[in-house]
Coordinates of C-alpha atoms in Angstrom, one line a residue:
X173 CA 103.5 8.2 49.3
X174 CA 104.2 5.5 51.6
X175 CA 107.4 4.6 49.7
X176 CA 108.3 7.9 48.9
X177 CA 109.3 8.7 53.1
X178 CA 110.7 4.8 53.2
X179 CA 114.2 5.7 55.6
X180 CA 116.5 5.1 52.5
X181 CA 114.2 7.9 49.9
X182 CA 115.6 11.4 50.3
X183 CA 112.2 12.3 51.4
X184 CA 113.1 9.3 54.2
X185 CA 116.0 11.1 55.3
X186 CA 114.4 14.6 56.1
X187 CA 111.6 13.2 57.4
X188 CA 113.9 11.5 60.1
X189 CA 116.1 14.8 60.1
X190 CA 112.3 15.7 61.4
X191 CA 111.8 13.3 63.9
X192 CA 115.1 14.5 65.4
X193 CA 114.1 18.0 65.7
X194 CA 110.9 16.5 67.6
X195 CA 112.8 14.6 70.0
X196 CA 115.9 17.1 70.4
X197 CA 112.6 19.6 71.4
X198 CA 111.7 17.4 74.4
X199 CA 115.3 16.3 75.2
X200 CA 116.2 19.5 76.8
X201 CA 114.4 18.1 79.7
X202 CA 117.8 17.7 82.1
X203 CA 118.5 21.7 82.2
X204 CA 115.3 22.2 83.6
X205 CA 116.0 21.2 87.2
X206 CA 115.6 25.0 88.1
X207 CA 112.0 24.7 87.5
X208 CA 111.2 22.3 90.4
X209 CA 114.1 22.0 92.9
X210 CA 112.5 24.7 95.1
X211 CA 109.7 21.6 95.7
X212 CA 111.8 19.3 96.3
X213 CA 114.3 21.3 98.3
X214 CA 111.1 22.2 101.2
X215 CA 109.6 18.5 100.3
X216 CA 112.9 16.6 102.0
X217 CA 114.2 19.4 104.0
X218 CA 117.5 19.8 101.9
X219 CA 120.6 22.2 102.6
X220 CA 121.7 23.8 99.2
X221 CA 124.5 21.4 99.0
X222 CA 122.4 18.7 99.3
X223 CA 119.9 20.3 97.0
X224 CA 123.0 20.6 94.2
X225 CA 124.3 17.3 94.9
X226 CA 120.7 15.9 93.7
X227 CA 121.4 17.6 90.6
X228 CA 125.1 16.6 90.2
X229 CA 123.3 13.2 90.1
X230 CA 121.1 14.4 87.6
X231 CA 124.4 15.1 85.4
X232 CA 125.9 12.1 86.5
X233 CA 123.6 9.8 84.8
X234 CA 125.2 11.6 81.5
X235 CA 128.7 9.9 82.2
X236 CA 127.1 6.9 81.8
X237 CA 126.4 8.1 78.2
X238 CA 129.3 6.1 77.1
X239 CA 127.1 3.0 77.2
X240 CA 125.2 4.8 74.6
X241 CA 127.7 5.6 72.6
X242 CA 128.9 1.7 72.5
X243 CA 125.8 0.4 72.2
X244 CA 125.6 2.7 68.9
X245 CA 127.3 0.6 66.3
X246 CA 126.1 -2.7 67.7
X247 CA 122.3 -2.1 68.2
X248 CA 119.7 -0.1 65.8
X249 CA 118.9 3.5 66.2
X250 CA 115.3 2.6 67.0
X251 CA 116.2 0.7 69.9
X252 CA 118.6 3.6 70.9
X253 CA 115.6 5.5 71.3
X254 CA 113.5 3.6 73.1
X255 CA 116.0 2.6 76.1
X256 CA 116.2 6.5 76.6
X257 CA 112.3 6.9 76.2
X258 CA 111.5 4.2 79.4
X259 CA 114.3 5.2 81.6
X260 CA 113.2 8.7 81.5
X261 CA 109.3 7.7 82.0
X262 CA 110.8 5.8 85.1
X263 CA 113.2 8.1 86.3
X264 CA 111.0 11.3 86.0
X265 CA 107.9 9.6 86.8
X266 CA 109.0 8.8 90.2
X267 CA 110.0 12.1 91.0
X268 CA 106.5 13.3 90.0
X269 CA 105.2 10.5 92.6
X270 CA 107.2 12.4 95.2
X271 CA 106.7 15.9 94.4
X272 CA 102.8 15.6 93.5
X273 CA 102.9 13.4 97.3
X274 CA 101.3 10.6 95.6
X275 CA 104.3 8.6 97.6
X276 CA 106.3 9.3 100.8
X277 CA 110.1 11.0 99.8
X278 CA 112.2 8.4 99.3
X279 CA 115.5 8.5 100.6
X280 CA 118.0 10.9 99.4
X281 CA 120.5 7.9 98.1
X282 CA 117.6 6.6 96.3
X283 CA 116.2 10.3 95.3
X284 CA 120.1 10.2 93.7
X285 CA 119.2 7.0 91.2
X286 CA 116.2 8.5 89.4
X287 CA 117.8 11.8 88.9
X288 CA 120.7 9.7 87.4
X289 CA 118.4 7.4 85.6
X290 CA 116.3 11.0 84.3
X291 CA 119.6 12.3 83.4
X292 CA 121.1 9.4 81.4
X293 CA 117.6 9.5 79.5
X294 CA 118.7 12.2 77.1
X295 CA 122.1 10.5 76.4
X296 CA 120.4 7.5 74.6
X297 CA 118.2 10.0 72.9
X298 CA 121.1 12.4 72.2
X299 CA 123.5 9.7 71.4
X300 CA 120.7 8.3 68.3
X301 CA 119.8 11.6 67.4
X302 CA 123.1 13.4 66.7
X303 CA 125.5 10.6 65.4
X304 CA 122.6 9.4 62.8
X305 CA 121.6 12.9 61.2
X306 CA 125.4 14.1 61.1
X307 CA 126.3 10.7 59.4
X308 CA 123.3 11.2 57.2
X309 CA 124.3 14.9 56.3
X310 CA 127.9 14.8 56.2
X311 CA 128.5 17.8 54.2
X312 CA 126.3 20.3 56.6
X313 CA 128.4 18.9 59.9
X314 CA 127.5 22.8 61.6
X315 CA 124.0 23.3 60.3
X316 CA 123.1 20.1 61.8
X317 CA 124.4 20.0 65.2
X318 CA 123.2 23.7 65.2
X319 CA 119.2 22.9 64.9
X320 CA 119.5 20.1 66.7
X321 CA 121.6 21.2 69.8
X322 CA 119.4 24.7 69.3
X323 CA 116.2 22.7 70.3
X324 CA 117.6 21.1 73.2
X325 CA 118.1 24.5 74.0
X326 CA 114.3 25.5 73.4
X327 CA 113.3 22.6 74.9
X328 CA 113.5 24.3 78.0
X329 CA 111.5 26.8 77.3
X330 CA 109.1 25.3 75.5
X331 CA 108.2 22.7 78.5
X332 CA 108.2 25.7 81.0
X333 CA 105.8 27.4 78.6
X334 CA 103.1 24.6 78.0
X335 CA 103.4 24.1 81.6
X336 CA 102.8 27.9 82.8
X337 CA 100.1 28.2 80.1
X338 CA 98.2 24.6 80.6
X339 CA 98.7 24.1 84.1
X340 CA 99.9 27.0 85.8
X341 CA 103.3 26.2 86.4
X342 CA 102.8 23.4 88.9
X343 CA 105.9 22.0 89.7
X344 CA 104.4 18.3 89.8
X345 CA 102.4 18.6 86.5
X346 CA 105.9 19.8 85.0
X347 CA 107.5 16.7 86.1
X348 CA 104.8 14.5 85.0
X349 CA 105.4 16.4 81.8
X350 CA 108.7 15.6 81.7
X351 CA 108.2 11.7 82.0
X352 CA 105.3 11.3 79.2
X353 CA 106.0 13.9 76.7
X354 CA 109.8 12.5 75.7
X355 CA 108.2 8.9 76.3
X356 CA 105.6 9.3 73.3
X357 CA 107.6 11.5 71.2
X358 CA 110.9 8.5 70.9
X359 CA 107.8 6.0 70.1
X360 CA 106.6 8.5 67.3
X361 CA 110.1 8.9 65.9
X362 CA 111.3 5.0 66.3
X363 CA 109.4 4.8 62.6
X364 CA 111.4 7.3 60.9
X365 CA 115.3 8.0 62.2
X366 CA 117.4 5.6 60.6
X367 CA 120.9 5.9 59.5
X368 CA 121.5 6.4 55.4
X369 CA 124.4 4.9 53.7
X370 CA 126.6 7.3 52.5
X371 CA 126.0 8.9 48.9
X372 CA 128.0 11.1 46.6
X373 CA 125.8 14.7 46.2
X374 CA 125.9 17.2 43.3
X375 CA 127.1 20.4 43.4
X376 CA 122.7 21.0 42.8
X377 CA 121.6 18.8 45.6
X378 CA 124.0 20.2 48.5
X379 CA 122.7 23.9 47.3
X380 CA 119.0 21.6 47.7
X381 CA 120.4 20.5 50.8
X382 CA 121.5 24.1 52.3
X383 CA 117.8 25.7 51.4
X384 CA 116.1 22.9 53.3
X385 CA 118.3 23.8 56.2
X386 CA 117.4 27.5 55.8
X387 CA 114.1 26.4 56.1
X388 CA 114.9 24.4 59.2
X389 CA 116.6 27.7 60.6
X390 CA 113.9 29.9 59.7
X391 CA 110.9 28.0 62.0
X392 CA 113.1 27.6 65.0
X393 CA 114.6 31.0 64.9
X394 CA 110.5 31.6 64.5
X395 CA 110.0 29.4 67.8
X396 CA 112.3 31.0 69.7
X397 CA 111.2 34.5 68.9
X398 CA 108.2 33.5 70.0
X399 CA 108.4 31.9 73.4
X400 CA 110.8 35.0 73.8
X401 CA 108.0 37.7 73.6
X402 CA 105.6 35.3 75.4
X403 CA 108.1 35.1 78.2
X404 CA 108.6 39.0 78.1
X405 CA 105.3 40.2 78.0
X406 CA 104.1 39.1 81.6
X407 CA 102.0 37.0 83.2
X408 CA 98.7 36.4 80.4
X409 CA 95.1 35.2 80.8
X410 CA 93.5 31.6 80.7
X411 CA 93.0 32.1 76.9
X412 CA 95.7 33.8 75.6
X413 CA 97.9 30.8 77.2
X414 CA 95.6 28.0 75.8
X415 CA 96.3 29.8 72.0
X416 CA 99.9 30.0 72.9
X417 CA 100.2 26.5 73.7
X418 CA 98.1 25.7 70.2
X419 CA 100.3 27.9 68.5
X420 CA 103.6 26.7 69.8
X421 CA 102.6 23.3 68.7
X422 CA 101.7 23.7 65.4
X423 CA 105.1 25.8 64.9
X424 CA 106.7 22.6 66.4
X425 CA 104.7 20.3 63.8
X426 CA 105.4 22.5 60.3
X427 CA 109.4 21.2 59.6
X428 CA 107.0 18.5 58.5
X429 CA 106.2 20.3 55.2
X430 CA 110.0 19.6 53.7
X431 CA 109.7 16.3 53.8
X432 CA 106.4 15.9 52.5
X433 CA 107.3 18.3 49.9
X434 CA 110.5 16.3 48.8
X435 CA 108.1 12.9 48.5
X436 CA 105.7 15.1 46.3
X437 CA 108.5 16.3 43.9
X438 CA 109.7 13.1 43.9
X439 CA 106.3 11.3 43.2
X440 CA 106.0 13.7 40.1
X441 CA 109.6 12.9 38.7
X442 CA 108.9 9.0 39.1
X443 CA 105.5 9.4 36.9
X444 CA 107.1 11.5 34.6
X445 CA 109.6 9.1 33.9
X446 CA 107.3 6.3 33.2
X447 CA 105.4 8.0 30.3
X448 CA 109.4 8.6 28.9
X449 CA 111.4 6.3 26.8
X450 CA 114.7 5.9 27.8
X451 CA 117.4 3.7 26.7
X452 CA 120.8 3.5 27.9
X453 CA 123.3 4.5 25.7
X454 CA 125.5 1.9 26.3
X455 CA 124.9 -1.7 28.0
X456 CA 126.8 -2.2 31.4
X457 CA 128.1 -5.3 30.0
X458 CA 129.3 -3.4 27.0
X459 CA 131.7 -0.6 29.2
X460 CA 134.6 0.3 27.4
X461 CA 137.7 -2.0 28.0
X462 CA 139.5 1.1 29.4
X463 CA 137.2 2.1 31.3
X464 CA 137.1 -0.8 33.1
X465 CA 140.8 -0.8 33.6
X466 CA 140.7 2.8 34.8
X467 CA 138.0 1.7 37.7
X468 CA 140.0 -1.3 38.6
X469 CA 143.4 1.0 39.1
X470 CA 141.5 3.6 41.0
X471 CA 139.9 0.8 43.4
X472 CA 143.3 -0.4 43.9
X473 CA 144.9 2.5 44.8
X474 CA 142.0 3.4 47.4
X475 CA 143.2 -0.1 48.9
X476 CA 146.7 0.4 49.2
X477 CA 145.6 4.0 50.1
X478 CA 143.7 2.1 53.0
X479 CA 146.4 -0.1 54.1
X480 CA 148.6 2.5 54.5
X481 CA 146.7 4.4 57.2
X482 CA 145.7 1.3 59.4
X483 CA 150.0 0.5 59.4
X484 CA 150.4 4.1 60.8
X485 CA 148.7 6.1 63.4
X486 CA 145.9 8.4 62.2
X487 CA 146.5 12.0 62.2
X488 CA 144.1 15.1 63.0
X489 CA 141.5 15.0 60.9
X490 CA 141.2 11.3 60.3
X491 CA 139.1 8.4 61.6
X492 CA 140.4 7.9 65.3
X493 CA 139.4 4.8 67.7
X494 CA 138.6 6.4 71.2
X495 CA 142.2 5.0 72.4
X496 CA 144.3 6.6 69.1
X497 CA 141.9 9.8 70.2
X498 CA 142.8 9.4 73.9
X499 CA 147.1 9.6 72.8
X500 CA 146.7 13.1 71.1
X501 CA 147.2 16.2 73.1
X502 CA 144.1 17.7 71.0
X503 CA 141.9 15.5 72.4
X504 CA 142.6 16.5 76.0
X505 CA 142.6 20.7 74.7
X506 CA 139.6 20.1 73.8
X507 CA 138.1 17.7 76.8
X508 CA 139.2 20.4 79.2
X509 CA 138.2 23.4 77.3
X510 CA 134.7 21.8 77.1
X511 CA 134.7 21.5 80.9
X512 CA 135.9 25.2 81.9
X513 CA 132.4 26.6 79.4
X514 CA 130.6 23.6 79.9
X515 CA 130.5 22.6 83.6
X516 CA 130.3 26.4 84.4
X517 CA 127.1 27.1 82.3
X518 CA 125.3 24.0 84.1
X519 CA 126.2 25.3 87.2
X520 CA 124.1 28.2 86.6
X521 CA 121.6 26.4 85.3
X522 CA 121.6 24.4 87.9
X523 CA 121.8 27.3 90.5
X524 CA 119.5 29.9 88.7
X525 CA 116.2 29.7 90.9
X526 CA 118.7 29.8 94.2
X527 CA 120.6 32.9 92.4
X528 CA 117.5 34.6 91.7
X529 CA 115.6 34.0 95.4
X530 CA 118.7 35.2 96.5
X531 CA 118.6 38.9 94.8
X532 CA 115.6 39.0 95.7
X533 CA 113.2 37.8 92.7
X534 CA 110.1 35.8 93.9
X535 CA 109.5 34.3 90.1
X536 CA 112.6 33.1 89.1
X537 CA 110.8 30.8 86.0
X538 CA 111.8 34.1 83.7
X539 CA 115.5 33.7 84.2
X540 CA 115.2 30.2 83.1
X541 CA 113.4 30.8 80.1
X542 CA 116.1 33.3 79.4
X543 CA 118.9 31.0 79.8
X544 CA 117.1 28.3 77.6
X545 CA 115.7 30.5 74.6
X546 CA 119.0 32.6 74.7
X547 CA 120.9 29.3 74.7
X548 CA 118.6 28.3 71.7
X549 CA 119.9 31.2 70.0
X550 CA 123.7 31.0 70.6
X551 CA 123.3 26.9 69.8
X552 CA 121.4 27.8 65.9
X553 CA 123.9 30.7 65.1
X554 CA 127.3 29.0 66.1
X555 CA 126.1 26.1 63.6
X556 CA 125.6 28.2 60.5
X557 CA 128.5 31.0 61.3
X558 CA 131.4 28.5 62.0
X559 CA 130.0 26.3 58.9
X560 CA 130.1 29.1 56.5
X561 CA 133.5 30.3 57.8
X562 CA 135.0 27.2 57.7
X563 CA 133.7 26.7 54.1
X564 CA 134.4 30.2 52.7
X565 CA 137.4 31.1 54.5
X566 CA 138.8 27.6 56.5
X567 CA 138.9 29.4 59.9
X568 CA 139.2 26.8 62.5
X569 CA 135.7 26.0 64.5
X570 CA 137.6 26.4 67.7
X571 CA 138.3 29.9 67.4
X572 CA 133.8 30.1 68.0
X573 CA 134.8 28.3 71.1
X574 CA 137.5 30.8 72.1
X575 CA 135.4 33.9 71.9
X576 CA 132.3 32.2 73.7
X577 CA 134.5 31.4 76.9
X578 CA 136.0 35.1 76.9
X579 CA 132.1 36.3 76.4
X580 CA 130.9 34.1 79.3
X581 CA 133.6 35.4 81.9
X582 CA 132.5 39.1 80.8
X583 CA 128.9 37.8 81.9
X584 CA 130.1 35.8 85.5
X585 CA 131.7 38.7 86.2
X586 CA 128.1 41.3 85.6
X587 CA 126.3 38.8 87.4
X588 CA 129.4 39.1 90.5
X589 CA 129.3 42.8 90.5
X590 CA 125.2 42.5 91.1
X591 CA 124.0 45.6 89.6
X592 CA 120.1 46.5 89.2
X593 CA 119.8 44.2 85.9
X594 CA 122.8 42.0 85.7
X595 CA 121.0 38.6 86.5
X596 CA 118.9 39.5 83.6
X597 CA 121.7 40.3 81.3
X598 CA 124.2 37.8 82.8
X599 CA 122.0 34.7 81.7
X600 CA 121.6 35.6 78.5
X601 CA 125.5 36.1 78.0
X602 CA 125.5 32.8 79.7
X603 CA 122.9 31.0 77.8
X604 CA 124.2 32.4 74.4
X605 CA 128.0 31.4 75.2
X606 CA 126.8 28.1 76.3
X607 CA 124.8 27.2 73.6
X608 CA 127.8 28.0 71.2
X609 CA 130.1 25.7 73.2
X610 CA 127.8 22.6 72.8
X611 CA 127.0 23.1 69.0
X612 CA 130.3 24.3 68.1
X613 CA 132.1 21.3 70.0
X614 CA 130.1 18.7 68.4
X615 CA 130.9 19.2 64.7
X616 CA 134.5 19.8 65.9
X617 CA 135.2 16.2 67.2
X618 CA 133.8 15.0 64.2
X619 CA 136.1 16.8 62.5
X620 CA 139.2 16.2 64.1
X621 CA 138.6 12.4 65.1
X622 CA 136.1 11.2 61.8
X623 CA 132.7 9.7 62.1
X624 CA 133.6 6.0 62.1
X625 CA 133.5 5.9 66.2
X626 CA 131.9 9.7 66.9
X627 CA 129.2 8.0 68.5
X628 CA 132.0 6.8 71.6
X629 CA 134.1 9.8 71.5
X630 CA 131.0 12.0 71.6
X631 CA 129.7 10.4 74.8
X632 CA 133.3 10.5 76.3
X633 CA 133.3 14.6 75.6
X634 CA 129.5 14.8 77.0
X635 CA 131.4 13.1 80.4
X636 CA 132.3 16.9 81.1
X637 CA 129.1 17.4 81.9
X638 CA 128.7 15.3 84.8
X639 CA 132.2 16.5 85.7
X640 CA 131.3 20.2 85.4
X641 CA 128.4 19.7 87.6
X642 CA 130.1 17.9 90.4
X643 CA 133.1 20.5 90.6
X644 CA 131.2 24.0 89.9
X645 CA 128.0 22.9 90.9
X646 CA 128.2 20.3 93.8
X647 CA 131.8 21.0 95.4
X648 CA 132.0 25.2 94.6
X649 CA 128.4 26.5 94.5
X650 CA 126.8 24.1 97.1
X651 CA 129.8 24.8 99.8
X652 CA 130.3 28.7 99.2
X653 CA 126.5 29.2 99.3
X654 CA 126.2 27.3 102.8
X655 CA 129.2 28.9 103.9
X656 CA 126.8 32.5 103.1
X657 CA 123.5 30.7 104.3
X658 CA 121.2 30.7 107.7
X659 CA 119.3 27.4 108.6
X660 CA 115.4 27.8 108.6
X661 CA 112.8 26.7 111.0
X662 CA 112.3 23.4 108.5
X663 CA 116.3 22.1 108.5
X664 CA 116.9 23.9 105.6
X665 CA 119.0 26.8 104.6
X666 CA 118.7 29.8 102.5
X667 CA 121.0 33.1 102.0
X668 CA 119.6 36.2 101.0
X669 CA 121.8 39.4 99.0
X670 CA 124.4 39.7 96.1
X671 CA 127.2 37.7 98.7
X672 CA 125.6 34.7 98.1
X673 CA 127.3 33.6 94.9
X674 CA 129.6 36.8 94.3
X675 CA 132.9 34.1 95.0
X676 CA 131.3 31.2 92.9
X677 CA 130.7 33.6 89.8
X678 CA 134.7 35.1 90.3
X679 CA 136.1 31.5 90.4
X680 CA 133.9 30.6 87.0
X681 CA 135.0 33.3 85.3
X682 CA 138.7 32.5 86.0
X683 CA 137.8 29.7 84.6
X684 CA 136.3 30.3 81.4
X685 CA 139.6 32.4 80.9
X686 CA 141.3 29.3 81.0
X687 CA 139.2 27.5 78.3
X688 CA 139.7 30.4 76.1
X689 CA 143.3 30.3 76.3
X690 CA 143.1 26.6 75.3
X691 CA 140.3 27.5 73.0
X692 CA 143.2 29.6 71.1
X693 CA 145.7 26.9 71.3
X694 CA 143.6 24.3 69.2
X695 CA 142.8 26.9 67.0
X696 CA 146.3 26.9 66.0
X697 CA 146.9 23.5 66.0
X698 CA 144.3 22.5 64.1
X699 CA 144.0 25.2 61.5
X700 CA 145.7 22.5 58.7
X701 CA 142.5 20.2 59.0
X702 CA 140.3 23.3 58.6
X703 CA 143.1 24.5 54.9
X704 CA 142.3 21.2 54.1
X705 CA 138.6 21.2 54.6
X706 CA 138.3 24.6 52.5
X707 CA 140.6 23.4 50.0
X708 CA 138.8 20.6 49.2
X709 CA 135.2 22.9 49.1
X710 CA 137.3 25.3 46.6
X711 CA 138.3 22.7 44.2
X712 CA 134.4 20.8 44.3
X713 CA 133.4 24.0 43.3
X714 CA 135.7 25.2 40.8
X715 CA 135.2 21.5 39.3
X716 CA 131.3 21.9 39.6
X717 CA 131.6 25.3 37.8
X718 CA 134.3 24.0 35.1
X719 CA 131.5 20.8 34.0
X720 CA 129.0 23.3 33.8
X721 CA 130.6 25.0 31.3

């Protein structure tokens, strides 16, 4: 068996697809600021712009991402994954020192490094995670960033669960959570994620390859139905939330059986073939003269082929360097699109137990959950849907994009109007359209700028995060909100009624508007790469279909 799940064995391959899943589930871990900012908001006597600077910090350690992403092609994956594993134990396990009053608070500038340092965490993980399973499943480009960006979604949700249900939502167990659990997980998965060389696939094994991903769909879709209804169905007793936990786990444990099944099958085939006698019909040494010639024409016309397009600059839809990436105007649509649903959605995020204190809610942990599991939902969808589409039909994967932004500006502006539900409903529009944005986008760079430097030009798009923080979430929500807010007896401030973020939610939904205008434009200008992409599925099939004939 041992050779059977060896990293270059197909049974290898999902069985690091596997260890992904694992670590994309505890990866989540920089959306769920919400959870414990109240703590440290009362712990250092913080205004609310100084409470959402700490988390633009937290975003800001993603813009140093790019190291990631260069350090990609030059180091292995393993190490990848442990540089993110110890920078998180640090940065999140002094924050748990602080909040759990083990130690005095630490200054606010140095408060500001260890979110950074808990923030930049994920990129590593992220960066190893994505690039190596999309490389290694090049044909399934949407179904993979969908799982995998749809348990970054969960992840949320499934930290604030175990927490609520093990140790009733403390805010300095969470944390403490937050620095082991992704710590262990990246030493677990250091054995198995490794990037495959590239292999031509059957027409039989990519139809293998989409029913392991249904599978793959089918238990997180599972997960998240589940947290949901535990989440919905109020506050539960010691036992119940000592099953849940037991449950949840082994639902996070059973992608395991794919794998395992793959290195049985394959164990079978192997003995099977030992007890047959085959010879080869003809000698390797003995290949036809023609043939011969044939191979040695076609290898030379890939080189000239090859020539040709490092004498001219790339087009859409080719490998792109970051700088050849940088000099097309589809880049920028894109980098700017991503920051109007992006940076919006974190601010939220970001702002979500603040929103909730401030209409009035005294447990704000649901609206969290919501966001995450609903997030989850719009992340796994978005995958599959703009895969299938742009296999059956070639629409372009922006147009996913374009309808997300107009959905989340239809939810800024429920949650503005403040009606008797709206935050409820208003962050799961948010969560769904935000999930869709991150899945959706990161197929779509691959597909416009190639694989050969994704891992760079990835990190460079993920700098929109730290960007959308500072601007919605630092500069627009922390300043409007003071501007609504009374200082307390303890330095800080608080605001109470629908005013408090009525302007912030107007001025994000203006700008989601804009990213769905630009959504449209890329749409258009890219729909040739996505004719091309669907006219190259067409003819594999057709030929797949005329061979078995």
């Amino acid at each position: 068996m041992r050779c059977t799940l060896s990293p270059a064995s197909p049974a290898g391959k999902w069985m690091g697809f596997v260890a992904a899943v694992w670590v994309q589930a505890i990866s989540g871990n920089n959306y769920t600021f919400s959870n414990y900012s109240d703590a440290l908001k009362t712990l250092m006597s913080l205004t609310q712009l100084q409470l959402n600077n700490l988390s633009v910090a937290k975003d800001v350690g993603k813009a140093f991402g790019i190291l990631a992403g260069i350090a990609y092609d030059r180091v292995p994956t393993p190490v990848i994954l442990l540089i993110g594993s110890v920078e998180g134990f640090v940065g999140y396990g002094v924050q748990w020192l602080v909040v759990s009053k083990k130690i005095r608070p630490l200054p606010y500038w140095q408060m500001c490094i260890f979110l950074c340092m808990g923030g930049n965490s994920t990129t590593w993980m992220n960066t190893a995670v994505l690039v190596t399973c999309i490389r290694n499943f090049r044909k399934n480009r949407g179904p993979v960033s969908g799982i995998l960006k749809g348990y970054v979604g969960l992840s949320t949700a499934i930290f604030t669960g175990l927490c609520a249900a093990l140790f009733a939502d403390n805010p300095s167990t969470f944390l403490l959570m937050l620095a082991v659990v992704p710590f262990l997980v990246c030493l677990t998965a250091v054995f198995f994620l490794r990037e495959v060389p590239p292999s031509s696939a059957s027409i039989e094994e990519e139809t293998q390859e989409s029913r392991y991903f249904r599978i793959f769909y089918a238990v997180s879709v599972a997960i998240g139905m589940y947290l949901l209804v535990f989440d919905m169905t109020g506050p539960h007793g010691r036992a119940i939330s000592q099953a849940f936990a037991v449950i949840l786990l082994l639902l996070l444990a059973s992608p395991i059986s794919v794998p395992l099944y793959i290195a049985v099958q394959s164990s079978i085939r192997r003995s099977d073939t030992k007890h047959s006698v085959t010879e080869p019909l003809l000698d390797a040494e003995k290949k036809p003269e023609a043939e011969s010639v044939v191979e040695a024409a076609q290898m030379a016309e890939e080189g000239v082929v090859a020539d040709q397009r490092r004498r001219r600059r790339p087009v859409i839809g080719e490998d792109h360097t970051v700088w050849e990436a940088f000099q097309t105007v589809d880049f920028w649509i894109l980098f700017v699109s991503f920051l109007c649903g992006v940076g919006t959605g974190l601010a939220v995020m970001n702002n979500m137990g603040q929103m909730g204190l401030a209409l009035g809610y005294a447990d704000v942990s649901i609206f969290v959950s919501l966001t995450s599991i609903w997030g989850f939902f719009g992340r796994i969808a978005s995958g599959s849907v703009s895969e299938y589409f742009v296999k059956k039909a070639g629409t372009p994967r922006p147009l996913w994009n374009a309808v997300s932004q107009i959905l989340m500006a239809v939810g800024y502006i429920m949650m503005a109007i403040a009606l008797p539900g709206s935050l409820f409903i208003g962050s799961i529009v948010v969560g769904i359209c935000y999930g869709v944005r991150l899945a959706v986008t990161v197929p779509t760079a691959s597909e416009l700028f190639g694989l050969k430097h994704y891992g760079l030009i990835y990190n460079i798009l993920i700098l929109n995060l730290p960007l959308g923080s500072f601007l919605f979430s630092g500069l627009l929500a922390g300043f409007l909100y003071d501007a609504q807010a009374n200082t307390t007896a303890g330095g800080s401030n608080t605001c109470i009624g629908a005013h408090c973020y009525r302007l912030v939610f107007l001025v994000m939904a203006f700008a989601c508007i804009v990213g769905f205008g630009l959504d449209v434009l890329l749409a258009f200008r890219t729909k040739g790469v996505y004719a091309r992409i669907y006219a190259g599925e067409k003819s594999k099939k057709s030929g797949g279909e005329s061979n078995g004939q």
